[in-house]
Amino acid sequence: MIASIVGIFIAFKSLNDVSNSVINYSSGTNSSENSQTESKVYDVNLKQTENQIESKITKIKVEKKEIYSTLDGKDLPGSVTVSLEIKNNGEKTITTYPNQGELTTTKETVNGGETLLSTFDDSKIEKGKSISGEIVFPLSKIEKVSDIKWVELSWLSYVGEETTPITFDTGKINLK
């Protein structure tokens, strides 16, 4: 019993350390931060409707700035941030997981967004409602912002109690 309690405290301490590292890197307060930072925001107007679920991507930000990836447990040289809105035009509640999606770029494929830096927290959408936020995908293969010429995002959504997902795939979104 005591060993279990000690284990829980150690796990919380590790989680707190990772959270503090992510906050330090994202705010630029870490002294080892790469001095060459660069970013570009692309305005996007992509709307898709599938099975009465409407998705809209309005902005994509490519950044060459060191970011801590909790999935990789280390610093990565950049990121792509996707601004996304999802609306339920159907009759049943939708469960959707864009933060667990797959982002493909000119250089690499990333499975899952960085949960601590992303602001897309909701997954349930009631009839007639919308949810929105930003999903941050850390990149390991970026030397400069112009390396990323296009992105493609896919994620799963479920309607009602269905167990077969609806896959959203944006196709290539050219960044210019």
PDB file of C-alpha atoms in Angstrom, residues 4-174:
ATOM      1  CA  SER A   4       1.613   2.376  -4.285  1.00  0.00           C
ATOM      2  CA  ILE A   5       1.231   5.764  -2.626  1.00  0.00           C
ATOM      3  CA  VAL A   6       4.935   6.535  -3.143  1.00  0.00           C
ATOM      4  CA  GLY A   7       4.571   5.494  -6.795  1.00  0.00           C
ATOM      5  CA  ILE A   8       1.649   7.875  -7.254  1.00  0.00           C
ATOM      6  CA  PHE A   9       3.634  10.779  -5.771  1.00  0.00           C
ATOM      7  CA  ILE A  10       6.575  10.016  -8.073  1.00  0.00           C
ATOM      8  CA  ALA A  11       4.253   9.884 -11.105  1.00  0.00           C
ATOM      9  CA  PHE A  12       2.702  13.261 -10.189  1.00  0.00           C
ATOM     10  CA  LYS A  13       6.169  14.752  -9.682  1.00  0.00           C
ATOM     11  CA  SER A  14       7.225  13.530 -13.162  1.00  0.00           C
ATOM     12  CA  LEU A  15       4.052  14.931 -14.738  1.00  0.00           C
ATOM     13  CA  ASN A  16       4.626  18.273 -12.997  1.00  0.00           C
ATOM     14  CA  ASP A  17       8.248  18.378 -14.246  1.00  0.00           C
ATOM     15  CA  VAL A  18       7.116  17.732 -17.832  1.00  0.00           C
ATOM     16  CA  SER A  19       4.370  20.372 -17.559  1.00  0.00           C
ATOM     17  CA  ASN A  20       6.875  22.935 -16.284  1.00  0.00           C
ATOM     18  CA  SER A  21       9.296  22.087 -19.104  1.00  0.00           C
ATOM     19  CA  VAL A  22       6.574  22.535 -21.719  1.00  0.00           C
ATOM     20  CA  ILE A  23       5.495  25.853 -20.203  1.00  0.00           C
ATOM     21  CA  ASN A  24       9.092  27.097 -20.097  1.00  0.00           C
ATOM     22  CA  TYR A  25       9.748  26.184 -23.729  1.00  0.00           C
ATOM     23  CA  SER A  26       6.481  27.545 -25.053  1.00  0.00           C
ATOM     24  CA  SER A  27       6.965  30.864 -23.267  1.00  0.00           C
ATOM     25  CA  GLY A  28      10.543  31.197 -24.493  1.00  0.00           C
ATOM     26  CA  THR A  29      12.000  31.496 -20.980  1.00  0.00           C
ATOM     27  CA  ASN A  30      14.454  28.622 -21.291  1.00  0.00           C
ATOM     28  CA  SER A  31      18.011  29.894 -21.700  1.00  0.00           C
ATOM     29  CA  SER A  32      19.019  27.091 -24.086  1.00  0.00           C
ATOM     30  CA  GLU A  33      16.332  28.099 -26.568  1.00  0.00           C
ATOM     31  CA  ASN A  34      17.517  28.216 -30.174  1.00  0.00           C
ATOM     32  CA  SER A  35      18.125  31.851 -31.064  1.00  0.00           C
ATOM     33  CA  GLN A  36      16.907  31.357 -34.627  1.00  0.00           C
ATOM     34  CA  THR A  37      13.142  31.449 -34.386  1.00  0.00           C
ATOM     35  CA  GLU A  38      10.853  32.027 -37.299  1.00  0.00           C
ATOM     36  CA  SER A  39       7.117  31.679 -37.823  1.00  0.00           C
ATOM     37  CA  LYS A  40       4.525  32.222 -40.494  1.00  0.00           C
ATOM     38  CA  VAL A  41       0.738  32.178 -40.231  1.00  0.00           C
ATOM     39  CA  TYR A  42      -1.185  31.051 -43.296  1.00  0.00           C
ATOM     40  CA  ASP A  43      -4.829  32.028 -43.675  1.00  0.00           C
ATOM     41  CA  VAL A  44      -6.803  28.995 -44.796  1.00  0.00           C
ATOM     42  CA  ASN A  45     -10.437  28.691 -45.796  1.00  0.00           C
ATOM     43  CA  LEU A  46     -11.056  24.954 -45.827  1.00  0.00           C
ATOM     44  CA  LYS A  47     -14.585  23.719 -45.114  1.00  0.00           C
ATOM     45  CA  GLN A  48     -15.645  20.089 -45.299  1.00  0.00           C
ATOM     46  CA  THR A  49     -18.911  18.346 -44.451  1.00  0.00           C
ATOM     47  CA  GLU A  50     -19.143  14.630 -43.861  1.00  0.00           C
ATOM     48  CA  ASN A  51     -22.203  12.874 -42.403  1.00  0.00           C
ATOM     49  CA  GLN A  52     -23.602  16.203 -41.086  1.00  0.00           C
ATOM     50  CA  ILE A  53     -20.307  17.055 -39.360  1.00  0.00           C
ATOM     51  CA  GLU A  54     -18.807  20.304 -40.615  1.00  0.00           C
ATOM     52  CA  SER A  55     -15.110  21.017 -40.119  1.00  0.00           C
ATOM     53  CA  LYS A  56     -13.410  24.316 -40.821  1.00  0.00           C
ATOM     54  CA  ILE A  57      -9.695  25.147 -40.778  1.00  0.00           C
ATOM     55  CA  THR A  58      -9.036  28.880 -40.700  1.00  0.00           C
ATOM     56  CA  LYS A  59      -5.311  29.223 -39.946  1.00  0.00           C
ATOM     57  CA  ILE A  60      -2.155  27.164 -39.996  1.00  0.00           C
ATOM     58  CA  LYS A  61       0.955  28.401 -38.224  1.00  0.00           C
ATOM     59  CA  VAL A  62       4.378  26.952 -39.016  1.00  0.00           C
ATOM     60  CA  GLU A  63       7.012  27.777 -36.451  1.00  0.00           C
ATOM     61  CA  LYS A  64      10.752  27.169 -36.282  1.00  0.00           C
ATOM     62  CA  LYS A  65      11.108  27.467 -32.523  1.00  0.00           C
ATOM     63  CA  GLU A  66      12.260  24.847 -30.066  1.00  0.00           C
ATOM     64  CA  ILE A  67       9.314  23.081 -28.449  1.00  0.00           C
ATOM     65  CA  TYR A  68       9.208  20.313 -25.870  1.00  0.00           C
ATOM     66  CA  SER A  69       7.380  17.188 -27.016  1.00  0.00           C
ATOM     67  CA  THR A  70       5.918  15.108 -24.194  1.00  0.00           C
ATOM     68  CA  LEU A  71       5.355  12.249 -26.658  1.00  0.00           C
ATOM     69  CA  ASP A  72       9.050  12.154 -27.606  1.00  0.00           C
ATOM     70  CA  GLY A  73      10.310  13.325 -24.217  1.00  0.00           C
ATOM     71  CA  LYS A  74      12.709  15.831 -25.762  1.00  0.00           C
ATOM     72  CA  ASP A  75      13.076  19.168 -27.518  1.00  0.00           C
ATOM     73  CA  LEU A  76      12.042  19.359 -31.160  1.00  0.00           C
ATOM     74  CA  PRO A  77      12.978  22.204 -33.517  1.00  0.00           C
ATOM     75  CA  GLY A  78       9.511  23.374 -34.602  1.00  0.00           C
ATOM     76  CA  SER A  79       5.773  22.904 -34.833  1.00  0.00           C
ATOM     77  CA  VAL A  80       2.626  23.254 -36.909  1.00  0.00           C
ATOM     78  CA  THR A  81      -0.472  24.702 -35.223  1.00  0.00           C
ATOM     79  CA  VAL A  82      -3.876  24.120 -36.832  1.00  0.00           C
ATOM     80  CA  SER A  83      -6.898  26.310 -35.948  1.00  0.00           C
ATOM     81  CA  LEU A  84      -9.937  24.063 -36.263  1.00  0.00           C
ATOM     82  CA  GLU A  85     -13.687  24.338 -35.701  1.00  0.00           C
ATOM     83  CA  ILE A  86     -16.094  21.382 -35.795  1.00  0.00           C
ATOM     84  CA  LYS A  87     -19.885  21.785 -35.902  1.00  0.00           C
ATOM     85  CA  ASN A  88     -22.548  19.129 -35.384  1.00  0.00           C
ATOM     86  CA  ASN A  89     -25.371  19.644 -37.890  1.00  0.00           C
ATOM     87  CA  GLY A  90     -26.861  16.218 -37.149  1.00  0.00           C
ATOM     88  CA  GLU A  91     -29.355  14.866 -34.633  1.00  0.00           C
ATOM     89  CA  LYS A  92     -26.979  12.767 -32.493  1.00  0.00           C
ATOM     90  CA  THR A  93     -24.054  13.725 -30.268  1.00  0.00           C
ATOM     91  CA  ILE A  94     -20.662  13.497 -31.960  1.00  0.00           C
ATOM     92  CA  THR A  95     -17.475  12.321 -30.295  1.00  0.00           C
ATOM     93  CA  THR A  96     -14.393  13.558 -32.118  1.00  0.00           C
ATOM     94  CA  TYR A  97     -10.647  13.323 -31.535  1.00  0.00           C
ATOM     95  CA  PRO A  98      -8.686  15.783 -33.703  1.00  0.00           C
ATOM     96  CA  ASN A  99      -5.986  16.126 -31.020  1.00  0.00           C
ATOM     97  CA  GLN A 100      -5.221  12.432 -31.594  1.00  0.00           C
ATOM     98  CA  GLY A 101      -5.111  12.999 -35.338  1.00  0.00           C
ATOM     99  CA  GLU A 102      -2.323  12.523 -37.818  1.00  0.00           C
ATOM    100  CA  LEU A 103      -0.564  15.489 -39.404  1.00  0.00           C
ATOM    101  CA  THR A 104       1.491  14.898 -42.526  1.00  0.00           C
ATOM    102  CA  THR A 105       3.806  17.598 -43.860  1.00  0.00           C
ATOM    103  CA  THR A 106       6.279  17.921 -46.687  1.00  0.00           C
ATOM    104  CA  LYS A 107       8.914  16.442 -44.358  1.00  0.00           C
ATOM    105  CA  GLU A 108       7.246  14.004 -41.940  1.00  0.00           C
ATOM    106  CA  THR A 109       4.140  12.490 -40.358  1.00  0.00           C
ATOM    107  CA  VAL A 110       3.238  13.250 -36.728  1.00  0.00           C
ATOM    108  CA  ASN A 111       0.783  11.064 -34.806  1.00  0.00           C
ATOM    109  CA  GLY A 112      -1.052  13.140 -32.213  1.00  0.00           C
ATOM    110  CA  GLY A 113      -0.973  16.740 -31.166  1.00  0.00           C
ATOM    111  CA  GLU A 114       0.861  18.049 -28.107  1.00  0.00           C
ATOM    112  CA  THR A 115      -1.912  17.915 -25.511  1.00  0.00           C
ATOM    113  CA  LEU A 116      -0.356  20.371 -23.060  1.00  0.00           C
ATOM    114  CA  LEU A 117       0.132  23.090 -25.699  1.00  0.00           C
ATOM    115  CA  SER A 118      -3.050  22.506 -27.697  1.00  0.00           C
ATOM    116  CA  THR A 119      -6.284  24.300 -26.811  1.00  0.00           C
ATOM    117  CA  PHE A 120      -8.633  21.776 -28.415  1.00  0.00           C
ATOM    118  CA  ASP A 121      -9.916  20.181 -25.228  1.00  0.00           C
ATOM    119  CA  ASP A 122     -13.491  19.121 -25.986  1.00  0.00           C
ATOM    120  CA  SER A 123     -14.419  15.890 -27.717  1.00  0.00           C
ATOM    121  CA  LYS A 124     -18.243  15.797 -27.379  1.00  0.00           C
ATOM    122  CA  ILE A 125     -20.411  17.981 -29.608  1.00  0.00           C
ATOM    123  CA  GLU A 126     -24.148  18.169 -28.973  1.00  0.00           C
ATOM    124  CA  LYS A 127     -26.694  18.710 -31.771  1.00  0.00           C
ATOM    125  CA  GLY A 128     -26.352  22.214 -33.271  1.00  0.00           C
ATOM    126  CA  LYS A 129     -23.209  23.052 -31.257  1.00  0.00           C
ATOM    127  CA  SER A 130     -19.615  23.795 -32.285  1.00  0.00           C
ATOM    128  CA  ILE A 131     -16.237  23.324 -30.665  1.00  0.00           C
ATOM    129  CA  SER A 132     -13.003  24.996 -31.707  1.00  0.00           C
ATOM    130  CA  GLY A 133      -9.379  25.346 -30.734  1.00  0.00           C
ATOM    131  CA  GLU A 134      -5.793  24.973 -31.846  1.00  0.00           C
ATOM    132  CA  ILE A 135      -3.858  21.738 -32.171  1.00  0.00           C
ATOM    133  CA  VAL A 136      -0.059  21.932 -31.884  1.00  0.00           C
ATOM    134  CA  PHE A 137       1.972  19.238 -33.658  1.00  0.00           C
ATOM    135  CA  PRO A 138       5.707  19.213 -32.774  1.00  0.00           C
ATOM    136  CA  LEU A 139       8.030  18.669 -35.757  1.00  0.00           C
ATOM    137  CA  SER A 140      11.385  16.904 -35.682  1.00  0.00           C
ATOM    138  CA  LYS A 141      12.335  17.641 -39.298  1.00  0.00           C
ATOM    139  CA  ILE A 142      12.284  21.386 -39.877  1.00  0.00           C
ATOM    140  CA  GLU A 143      15.229  23.662 -40.595  1.00  0.00           C
ATOM    141  CA  LYS A 144      13.224  26.692 -41.692  1.00  0.00           C
ATOM    142  CA  VAL A 145       9.548  27.584 -42.040  1.00  0.00           C
ATOM    143  CA  SER A 146       9.683  27.442 -45.835  1.00  0.00           C
ATOM    144  CA  ASP A 147      10.541  23.703 -45.589  1.00  0.00           C
ATOM    145  CA  ILE A 148       6.848  23.039 -44.913  1.00  0.00           C
ATOM    146  CA  LYS A 149       5.082  23.555 -48.249  1.00  0.00           C
ATOM    147  CA  TRP A 150       1.856  21.697 -47.411  1.00  0.00           C
ATOM    148  CA  VAL A 151       0.087  19.877 -44.581  1.00  0.00           C
ATOM    149  CA  GLU A 152      -2.611  17.237 -44.397  1.00  0.00           C
ATOM    150  CA  LEU A 153      -4.660  16.456 -41.287  1.00  0.00           C
ATOM    151  CA  SER A 154      -6.840  13.437 -40.563  1.00  0.00           C
ATOM    152  CA  TRP A 155      -8.757  12.410 -37.436  1.00  0.00           C
ATOM    153  CA  LEU A 156     -11.668  10.226 -36.311  1.00  0.00           C
ATOM    154  CA  SER A 157     -15.206  11.139 -35.270  1.00  0.00           C
ATOM    155  CA  TYR A 158     -18.090   8.978 -34.065  1.00  0.00           C
ATOM    156  CA  VAL A 159     -21.825   9.700 -34.426  1.00  0.00           C
ATOM    157  CA  GLY A 160     -24.041   8.682 -31.503  1.00  0.00           C
ATOM    158  CA  GLU A 161     -23.256   5.161 -30.291  1.00  0.00           C
ATOM    159  CA  GLU A 162     -21.680   4.086 -33.593  1.00  0.00           C
ATOM    160  CA  THR A 163     -18.456   2.106 -33.279  1.00  0.00           C
ATOM    161  CA  THR A 164     -17.407   2.662 -36.878  1.00  0.00           C
ATOM    162  CA  PRO A 165     -15.597   5.994 -37.117  1.00  0.00           C
ATOM    163  CA  ILE A 166     -15.926   8.686 -39.732  1.00  0.00           C
ATOM    164  CA  THR A 167     -12.449   9.614 -40.911  1.00  0.00           C
ATOM    165  CA  PHE A 168     -11.861  13.258 -41.726  1.00  0.00           C
ATOM    166  CA  ASP A 169      -9.009  13.844 -44.148  1.00  0.00           C
ATOM    167  CA  THR A 170      -8.292  17.361 -45.353  1.00  0.00           C
ATOM    168  CA  GLY A 171      -6.160  16.277 -48.282  1.00  0.00           C
ATOM    169  CA  LYS A 172      -3.115  18.414 -49.037  1.00  0.00           C
ATOM    170  CA  ILE A 173      -3.438  22.016 -47.925  1.00  0.00           C
ATOM    171  CA  ASN A 174      -0.860  24.049 -49.835  1.00  0.00           C
TER     172      ASN A 174
END
